[in-house]
XYZ file of C-alpha atoms in Angstrom:
507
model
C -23.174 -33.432 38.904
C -20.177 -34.293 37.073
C -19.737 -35.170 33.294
C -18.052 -37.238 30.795
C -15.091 -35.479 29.137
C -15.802 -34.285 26.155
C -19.851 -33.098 26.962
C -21.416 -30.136 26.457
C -23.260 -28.132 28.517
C -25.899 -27.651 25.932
C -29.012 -25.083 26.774
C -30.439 -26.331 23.508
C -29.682 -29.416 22.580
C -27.332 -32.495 24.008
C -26.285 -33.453 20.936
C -24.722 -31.692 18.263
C -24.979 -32.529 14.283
C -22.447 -31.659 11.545
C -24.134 -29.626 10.288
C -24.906 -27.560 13.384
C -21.210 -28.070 14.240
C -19.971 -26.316 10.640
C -22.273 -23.443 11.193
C -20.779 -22.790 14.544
C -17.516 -22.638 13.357
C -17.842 -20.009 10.555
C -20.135 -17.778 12.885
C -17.198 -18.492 15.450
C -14.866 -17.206 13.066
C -16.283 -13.933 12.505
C -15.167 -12.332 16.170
C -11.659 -14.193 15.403
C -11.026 -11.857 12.414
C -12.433 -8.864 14.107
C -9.271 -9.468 16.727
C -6.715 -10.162 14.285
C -7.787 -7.807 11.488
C -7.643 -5.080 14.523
C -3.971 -6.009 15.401
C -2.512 -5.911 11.508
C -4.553 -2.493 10.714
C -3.009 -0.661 13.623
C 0.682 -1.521 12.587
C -0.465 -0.269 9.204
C -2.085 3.121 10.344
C 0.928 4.207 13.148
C 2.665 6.174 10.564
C -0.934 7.939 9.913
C -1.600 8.155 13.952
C 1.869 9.344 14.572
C 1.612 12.342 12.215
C -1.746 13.066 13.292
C -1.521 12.933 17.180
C 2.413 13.557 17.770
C 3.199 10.780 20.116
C 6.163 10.466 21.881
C 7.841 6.981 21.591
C 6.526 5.663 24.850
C 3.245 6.872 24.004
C 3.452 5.156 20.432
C 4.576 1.611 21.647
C 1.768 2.258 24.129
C -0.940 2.741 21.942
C 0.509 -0.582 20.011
C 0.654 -3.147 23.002
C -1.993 -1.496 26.002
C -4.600 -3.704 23.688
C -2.276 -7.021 23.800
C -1.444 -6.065 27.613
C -5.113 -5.376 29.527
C -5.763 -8.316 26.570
C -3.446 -10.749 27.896
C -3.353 -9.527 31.540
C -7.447 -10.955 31.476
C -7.696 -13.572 29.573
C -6.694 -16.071 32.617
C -9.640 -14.364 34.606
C -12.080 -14.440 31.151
C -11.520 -17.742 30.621
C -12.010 -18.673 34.278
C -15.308 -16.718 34.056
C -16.702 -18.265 30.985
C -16.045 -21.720 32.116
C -18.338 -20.567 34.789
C -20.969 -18.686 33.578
C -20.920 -19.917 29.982
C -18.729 -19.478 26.878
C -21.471 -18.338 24.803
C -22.732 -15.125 27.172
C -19.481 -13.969 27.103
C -18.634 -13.971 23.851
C -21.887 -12.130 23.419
C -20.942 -9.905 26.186
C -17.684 -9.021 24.936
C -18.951 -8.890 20.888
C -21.195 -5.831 22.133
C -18.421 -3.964 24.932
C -15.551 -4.461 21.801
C -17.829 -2.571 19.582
C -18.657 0.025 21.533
C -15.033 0.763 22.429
C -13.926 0.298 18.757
C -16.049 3.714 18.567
C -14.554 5.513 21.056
C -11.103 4.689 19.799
C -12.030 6.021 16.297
C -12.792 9.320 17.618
C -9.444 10.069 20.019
C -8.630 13.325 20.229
C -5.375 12.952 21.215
C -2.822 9.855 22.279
C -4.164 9.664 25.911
C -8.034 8.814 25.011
C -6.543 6.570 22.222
C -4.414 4.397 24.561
C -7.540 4.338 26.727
C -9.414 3.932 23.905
C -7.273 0.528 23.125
C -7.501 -0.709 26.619
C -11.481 -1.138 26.762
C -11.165 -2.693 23.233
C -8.519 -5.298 25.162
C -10.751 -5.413 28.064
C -13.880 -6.713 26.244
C -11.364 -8.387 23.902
C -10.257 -10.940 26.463
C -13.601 -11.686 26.693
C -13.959 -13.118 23.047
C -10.379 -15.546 22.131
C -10.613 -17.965 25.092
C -14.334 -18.303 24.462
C -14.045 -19.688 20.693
C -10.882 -21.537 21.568
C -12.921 -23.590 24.414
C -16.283 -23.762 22.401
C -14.144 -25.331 19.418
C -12.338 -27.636 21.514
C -16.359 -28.775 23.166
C -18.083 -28.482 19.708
C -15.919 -30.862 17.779
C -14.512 -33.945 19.665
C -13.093 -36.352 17.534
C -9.187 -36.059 16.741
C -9.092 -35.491 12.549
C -12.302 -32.748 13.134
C -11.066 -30.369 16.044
C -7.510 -30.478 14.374
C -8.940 -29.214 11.044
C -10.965 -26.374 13.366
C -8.490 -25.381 14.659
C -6.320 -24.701 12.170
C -9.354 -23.118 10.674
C -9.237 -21.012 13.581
C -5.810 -20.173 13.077
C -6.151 -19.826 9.261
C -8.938 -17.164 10.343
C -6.302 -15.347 11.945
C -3.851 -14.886 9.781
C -6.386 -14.239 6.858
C -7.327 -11.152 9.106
C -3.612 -10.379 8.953
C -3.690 -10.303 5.111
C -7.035 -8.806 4.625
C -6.271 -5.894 7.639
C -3.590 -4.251 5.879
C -5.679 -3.809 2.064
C -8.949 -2.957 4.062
C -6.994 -0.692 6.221
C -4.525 0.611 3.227
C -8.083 1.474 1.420
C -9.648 3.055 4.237
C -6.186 5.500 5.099
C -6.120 6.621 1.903
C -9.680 7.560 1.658
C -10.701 8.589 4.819
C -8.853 9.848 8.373
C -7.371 7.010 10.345
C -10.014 6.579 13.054
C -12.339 4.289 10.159
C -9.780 1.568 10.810
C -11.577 1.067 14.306
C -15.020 1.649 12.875
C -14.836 -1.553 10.390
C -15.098 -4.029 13.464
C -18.587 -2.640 13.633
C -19.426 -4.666 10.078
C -17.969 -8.374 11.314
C -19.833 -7.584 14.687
C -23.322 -6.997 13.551
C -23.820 -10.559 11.437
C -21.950 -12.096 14.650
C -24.774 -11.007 17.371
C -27.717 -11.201 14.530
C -26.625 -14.977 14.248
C -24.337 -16.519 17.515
C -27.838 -17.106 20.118
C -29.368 -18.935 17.233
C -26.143 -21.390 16.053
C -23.781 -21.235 18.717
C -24.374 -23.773 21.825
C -23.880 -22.634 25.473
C -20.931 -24.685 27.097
C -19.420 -24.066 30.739
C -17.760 -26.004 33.188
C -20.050 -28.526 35.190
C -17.711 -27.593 38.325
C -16.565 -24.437 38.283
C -14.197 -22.509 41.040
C -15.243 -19.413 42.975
C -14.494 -16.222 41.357
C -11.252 -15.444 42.983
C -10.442 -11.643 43.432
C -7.004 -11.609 44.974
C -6.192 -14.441 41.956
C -7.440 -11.610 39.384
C -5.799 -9.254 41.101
C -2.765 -10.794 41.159
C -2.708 -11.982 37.317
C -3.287 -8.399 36.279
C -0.300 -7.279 38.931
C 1.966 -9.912 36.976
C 1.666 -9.077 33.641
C 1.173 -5.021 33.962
C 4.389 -4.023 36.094
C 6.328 -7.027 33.935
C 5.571 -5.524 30.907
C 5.903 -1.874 32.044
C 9.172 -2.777 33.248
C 10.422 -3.908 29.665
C 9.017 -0.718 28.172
C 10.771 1.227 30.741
C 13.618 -0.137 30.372
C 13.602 0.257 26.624
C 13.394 3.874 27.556
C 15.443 4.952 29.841
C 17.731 1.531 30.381
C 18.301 -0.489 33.920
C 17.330 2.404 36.495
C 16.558 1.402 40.216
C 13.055 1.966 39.520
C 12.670 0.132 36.524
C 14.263 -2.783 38.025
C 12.010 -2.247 41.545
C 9.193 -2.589 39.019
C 10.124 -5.809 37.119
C 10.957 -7.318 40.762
C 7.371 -6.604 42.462
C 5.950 -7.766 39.177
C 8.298 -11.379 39.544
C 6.733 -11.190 43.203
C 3.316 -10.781 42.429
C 3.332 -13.995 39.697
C 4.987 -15.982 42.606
C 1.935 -14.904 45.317
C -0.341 -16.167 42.000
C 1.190 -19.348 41.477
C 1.153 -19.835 45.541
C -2.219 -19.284 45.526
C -3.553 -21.867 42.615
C -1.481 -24.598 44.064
C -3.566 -24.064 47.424
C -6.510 -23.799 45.731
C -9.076 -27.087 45.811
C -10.204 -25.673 42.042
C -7.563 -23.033 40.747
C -8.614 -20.390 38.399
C -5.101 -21.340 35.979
C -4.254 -25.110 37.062
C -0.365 -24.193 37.166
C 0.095 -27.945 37.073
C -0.668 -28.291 33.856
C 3.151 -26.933 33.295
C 4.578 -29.872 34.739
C 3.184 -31.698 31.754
C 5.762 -31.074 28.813
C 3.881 -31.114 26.079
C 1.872 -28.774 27.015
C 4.394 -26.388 27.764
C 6.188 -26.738 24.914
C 2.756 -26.124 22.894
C 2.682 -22.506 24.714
C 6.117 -21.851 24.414
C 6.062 -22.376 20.482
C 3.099 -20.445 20.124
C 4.279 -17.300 22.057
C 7.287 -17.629 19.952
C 5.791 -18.083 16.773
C 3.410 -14.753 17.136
C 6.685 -12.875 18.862
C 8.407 -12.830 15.405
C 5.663 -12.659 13.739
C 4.265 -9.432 14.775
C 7.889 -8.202 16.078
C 8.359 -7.973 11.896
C 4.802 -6.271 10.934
C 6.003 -4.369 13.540
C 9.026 -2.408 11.660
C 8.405 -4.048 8.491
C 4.688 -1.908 7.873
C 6.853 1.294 8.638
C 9.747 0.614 6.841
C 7.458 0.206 3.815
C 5.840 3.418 4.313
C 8.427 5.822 5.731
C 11.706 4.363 4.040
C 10.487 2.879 1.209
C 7.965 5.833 0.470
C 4.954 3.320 -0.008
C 1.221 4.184 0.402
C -0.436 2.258 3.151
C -2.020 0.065 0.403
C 0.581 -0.652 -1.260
C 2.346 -1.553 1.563
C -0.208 -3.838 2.207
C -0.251 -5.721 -1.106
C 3.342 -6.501 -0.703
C 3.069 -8.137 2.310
C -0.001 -9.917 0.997
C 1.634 -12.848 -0.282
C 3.260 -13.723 2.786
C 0.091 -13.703 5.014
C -1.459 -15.927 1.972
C 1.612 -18.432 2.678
C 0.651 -18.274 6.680
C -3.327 -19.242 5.815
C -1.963 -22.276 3.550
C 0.533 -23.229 5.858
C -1.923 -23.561 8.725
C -4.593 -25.534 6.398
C -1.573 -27.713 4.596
C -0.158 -28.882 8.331
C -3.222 -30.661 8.945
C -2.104 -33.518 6.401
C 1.695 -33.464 7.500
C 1.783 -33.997 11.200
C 0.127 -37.842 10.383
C 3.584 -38.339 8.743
C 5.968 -36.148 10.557
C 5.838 -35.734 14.445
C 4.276 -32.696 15.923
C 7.199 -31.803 18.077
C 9.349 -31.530 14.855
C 6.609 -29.901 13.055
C 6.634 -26.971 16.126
C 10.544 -26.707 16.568
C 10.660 -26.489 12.902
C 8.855 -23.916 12.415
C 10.209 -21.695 15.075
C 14.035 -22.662 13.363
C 11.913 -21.445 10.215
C 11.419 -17.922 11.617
C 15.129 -17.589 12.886
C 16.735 -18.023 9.362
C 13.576 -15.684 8.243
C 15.046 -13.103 10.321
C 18.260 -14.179 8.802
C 17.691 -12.948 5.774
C 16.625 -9.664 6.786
C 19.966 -9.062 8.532
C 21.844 -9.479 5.572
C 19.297 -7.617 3.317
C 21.512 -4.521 3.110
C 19.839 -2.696 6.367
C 16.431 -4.123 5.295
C 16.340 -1.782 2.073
C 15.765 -4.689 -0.095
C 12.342 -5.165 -0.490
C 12.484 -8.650 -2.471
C 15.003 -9.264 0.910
C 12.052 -8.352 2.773
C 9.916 -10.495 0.690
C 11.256 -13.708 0.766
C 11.728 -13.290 4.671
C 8.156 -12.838 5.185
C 7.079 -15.380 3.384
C 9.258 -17.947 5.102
C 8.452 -16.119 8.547
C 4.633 -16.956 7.432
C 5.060 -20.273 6.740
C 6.604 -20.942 9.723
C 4.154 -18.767 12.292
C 0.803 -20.626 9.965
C 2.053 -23.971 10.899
C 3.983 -23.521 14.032
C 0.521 -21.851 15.709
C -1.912 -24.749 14.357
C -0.297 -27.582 15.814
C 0.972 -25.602 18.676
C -2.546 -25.027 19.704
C -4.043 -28.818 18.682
C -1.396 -30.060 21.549
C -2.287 -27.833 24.076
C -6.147 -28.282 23.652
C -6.135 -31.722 23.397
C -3.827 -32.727 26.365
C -6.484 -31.166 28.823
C -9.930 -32.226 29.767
C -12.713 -30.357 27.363
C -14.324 -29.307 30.720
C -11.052 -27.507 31.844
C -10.583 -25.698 28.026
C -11.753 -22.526 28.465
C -8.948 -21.611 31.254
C -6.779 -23.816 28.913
C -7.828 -21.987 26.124
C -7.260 -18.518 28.096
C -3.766 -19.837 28.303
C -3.113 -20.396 24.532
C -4.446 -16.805 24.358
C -2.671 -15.596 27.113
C 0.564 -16.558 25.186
C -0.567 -15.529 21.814
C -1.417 -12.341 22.779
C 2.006 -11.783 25.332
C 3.886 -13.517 22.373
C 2.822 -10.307 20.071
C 2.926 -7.688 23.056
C 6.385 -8.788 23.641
C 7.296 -8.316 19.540
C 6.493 -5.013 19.479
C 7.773 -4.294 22.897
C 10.931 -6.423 22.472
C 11.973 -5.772 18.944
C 10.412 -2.182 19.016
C 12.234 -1.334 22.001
C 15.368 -2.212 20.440
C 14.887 -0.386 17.690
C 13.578 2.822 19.103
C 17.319 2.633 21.208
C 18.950 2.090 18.513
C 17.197 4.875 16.544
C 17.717 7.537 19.154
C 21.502 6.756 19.205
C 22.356 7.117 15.504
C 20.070 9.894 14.074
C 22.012 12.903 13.353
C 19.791 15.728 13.988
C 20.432 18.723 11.638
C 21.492 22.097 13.221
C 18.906 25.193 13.743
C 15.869 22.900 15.101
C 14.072 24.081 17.907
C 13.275 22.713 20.956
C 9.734 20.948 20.241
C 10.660 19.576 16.659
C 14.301 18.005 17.252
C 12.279 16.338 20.444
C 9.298 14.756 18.069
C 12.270 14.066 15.286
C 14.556 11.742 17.990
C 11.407 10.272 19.485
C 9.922 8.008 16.389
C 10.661 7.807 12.664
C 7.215 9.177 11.925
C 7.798 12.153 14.399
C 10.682 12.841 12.109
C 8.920 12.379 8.689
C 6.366 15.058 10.375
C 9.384 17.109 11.125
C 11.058 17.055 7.743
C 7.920 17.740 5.933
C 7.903 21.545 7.073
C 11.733 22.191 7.554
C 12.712 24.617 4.736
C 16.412 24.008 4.813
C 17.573 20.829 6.083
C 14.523 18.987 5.240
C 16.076 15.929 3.303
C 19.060 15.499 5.725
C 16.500 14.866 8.445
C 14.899 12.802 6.457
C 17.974 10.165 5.347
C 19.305 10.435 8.319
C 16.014 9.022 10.532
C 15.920 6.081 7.961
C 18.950 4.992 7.909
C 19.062 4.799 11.770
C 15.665 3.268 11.706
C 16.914 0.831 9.540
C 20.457 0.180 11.731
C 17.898 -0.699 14.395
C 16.151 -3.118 12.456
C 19.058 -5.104 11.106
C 20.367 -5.265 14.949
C 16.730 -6.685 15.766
C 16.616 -9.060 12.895
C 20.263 -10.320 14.521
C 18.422 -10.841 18.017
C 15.564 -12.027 16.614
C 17.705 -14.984 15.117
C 19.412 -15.935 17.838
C 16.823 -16.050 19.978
C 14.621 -18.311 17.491
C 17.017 -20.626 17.006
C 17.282 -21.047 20.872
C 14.217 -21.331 21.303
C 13.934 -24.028 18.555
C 15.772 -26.206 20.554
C 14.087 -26.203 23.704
C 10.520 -26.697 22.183
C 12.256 -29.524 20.117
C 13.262 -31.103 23.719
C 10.299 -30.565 25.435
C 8.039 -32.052 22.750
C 9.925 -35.012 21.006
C 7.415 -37.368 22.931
C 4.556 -35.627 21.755
């Protein structure tokens, strides 16, 4: 039986009040700053892992983006399977799996079982973003409501951002850096005491079949894509590397082949040809890309250049992260007057003079450089993402927005995979190419010293001679790599600012 746009597939009741409504969007919010509290922290606690596990650079970007890659490489599939079986179940599903695996990262051992570790928390993590992205977009229906949700929803995000790096900044300094994982445990238990009482159950009256080869597929895609750019960022352009990236550019093709045959598609591909909703995706990959591209080397730079403590570290970014919750909230009243496409391409020309500024910061050792940067990269990324994610949503049918919704995430969560793999990449290259390695290391340290700036802090701690010429000489080449990646960075911004601008001047 088919419905009405905009109805709910309510186990409980057809109707929902505002008061009900309100209360499903604060317990909603609770799993949202579990996810982005969990992204911040870990940026925040690599210089801590790095000295404590010795990974190698590969094995340090990996432990950064495997979460935003199983993440993003599901969330198609998760969204497709909550549309069927219910939005609610698997939010409750995935609330209970992403605890679980929270523990087991906290307890690694070594690298390995922490990059698995990460994985599972991305596996049951794809379960939870498209699920309160579609439940919002079914819960509140009328126009002026579901745009203040959502950028309640967004708000929620990036006050996870700012509170992630003081939680976490307290918890490295007072206990071993496994209790960052551990704190999800606290948002989780209020979530699954109170979700099956407040939340309703929503799904899609007409779902498609579960579609292996489709899953298949979308994992294919975004795995050997993404491996590619990390390999390449390692060893450059090899025959293999490039073998990969093709088979992965093969593998979306088969996927996109496939929906358009389908009668119901698990990711209606059409929905591209509609450019307002494209535009909405692009600006929102965008806006996280820079965004977590600069927590990315800015959280080190802090603590490994600058000589910060984790917390402290934290408290000076805090203002900017402020600026990205107020910037969401504030947008709310300015699209009325100003056009959303201008709003969106704004914001994303925003970010590129952000990154401006740190070029010319004197190799990003100016910290009030580094302040005003962030907080104009915050304002930007707070308002870009809010409307970015009212278009999308509201240009599809509510009974198509979890896979829509799985989309938004998809691109979220491949826009900040692709910062730290992107920007990081660059930098580790550019790292490995200018640090001067002091003479009469052996074998195993000068390896751990060229691999990250952390391995090097490690190294320099226990060199007797040579110690502080290590040392100067791994930040300063950290820091050449950042002002190279602040260049790119603007560029590419600024690019991009004029696409989205083209694609959604109607909107």
């Amino acid at each position: 039986m088919k419905t009405a746009p905009n109805t709910i597939i309510s186990k409980t009741q057809p109707t929902i009040s505002a008061r009900r409504r309100w209360s499903a969007l604060a317990v909603l919010m609770l799993p949202v700053l579990l996810v982005s509290v969990d992204n911040t922290v870990l940026a925040f606690a690599m210089p801590s892992i790095s000295q404590a596990l010795q990974p190698t650079g590969v094995q340090q970007l990996w432990i950064i983006d495997v979460y935003s890659l199983v993440l993003a490489g599901l969330l198609v599939p998760m969204g497709s399977f909550g549309d069927r079986i219910g939005r609610k179940k698997l939010l409750l599903i995935g609330s209970t799996g992403f605890a679980l695996a929270s523990a087991l990262a906290a307890f690694s051992p070594n690298a390995t079982w922490l990059i698995i570790g990460r994985a599972s928390i991305g596996f049951f993590g794809a379960m939870l973003m498209p699920s309160t992205l579609s439940l919002i977009r079914n819960i509140f229906t009328h126009d002026t409501e579901r745009r203040t949700a959502i950028a309640i929803w967004a708000a929620m995000f990036s006050g996870g951002a700012a509170l992630g790096p003081i939680v976490g900044g307290f918890l490295l300094e007072h206990f071993q850096w496994g209790s960052i994982f551990l704190m999800g445990l606290v948002v989780l238990l209020p979530f699954l005491a109170l979700a099956p009482w407040v939340l309703p159950e929503s799904q899609d009256p007409n779902p498609g079949a579960v579609d292996i080869l489709s899953i298949f597929l979308a994992i294919s895609t975004m795995t050997t894509i993404v491996y590619a750019i990390k390999a390449v960022a390692e060893s450059g352009l090899t025959p293999l590397n490039l073998l990969t990236a093709t088979a992965g550019l093969i593998c979306g093709a088969l996927f996109i082949r496939r929906q358009l045959k389908q009668p119901i598609p698990m990711l209606d591909v059409r929905l591209f040809t509609n450019p307002t909703f494209t535009g909405a995706i692009l600006g929102n990959l965008l806006a996280i890309f820079s965004l977590a591209g600069f927590i990315f080397f800015v959280s080190q730079h802090l603590q490994l250049v600058r000589g910060m403590s984790p917390m402290d570290a934290g408290i000076f970014l805090l203002p900017g992260l402020t600026v990205t919750v107020l910037a969401g909230l504030a947008v709310v009243k300015i699209v009325p007057k100003i056009s959303p496409g201008t709003v969106v391409a704004g914001s994303l020309m925003l970010g590129a003079v952000a990154y401006g500024v740190v070029a010319i910061s004197d190799n990003a050792a100016t910290n009030l450089g580094l302040m005003i940067a962030f907080l104009m990269l915050g304002s930007a990324s707070g308002a870009g993402e809010t409307i970015a994610n009212d278009l999308m949503l509201s240009s599809v049918p509510s009974e198509k927005s979890g896979a829509a919704s799985a989309i938004s995430e998809a691109s979220y969560e491949l826009g900040a995979l692709l910062g730290t793999t992107v920007l990081g990449g660059i930098i580790t290259a550019v790292y490995r190419s200018q640090i001067q390695l002091p003479q009469g290391l052996n074998a195993d340290d000068a390896h751990h010293a060229q691999e990250t700036l952390g391995g090097a802090v490690s190294v320099a701690q226990h060199l007797e001679h040579h110690g502080t010429e290590l040392l100067t000489s791994a930040q300063h080449a950290f820091d050449s790599g950042v002002v190279w990646t602040a260049v790119i960075s603007a560029i590419l911004m600024a690019l991009a600012s004029i696409i989205v601008y083209r694609l959604l001047r109607q909107a």
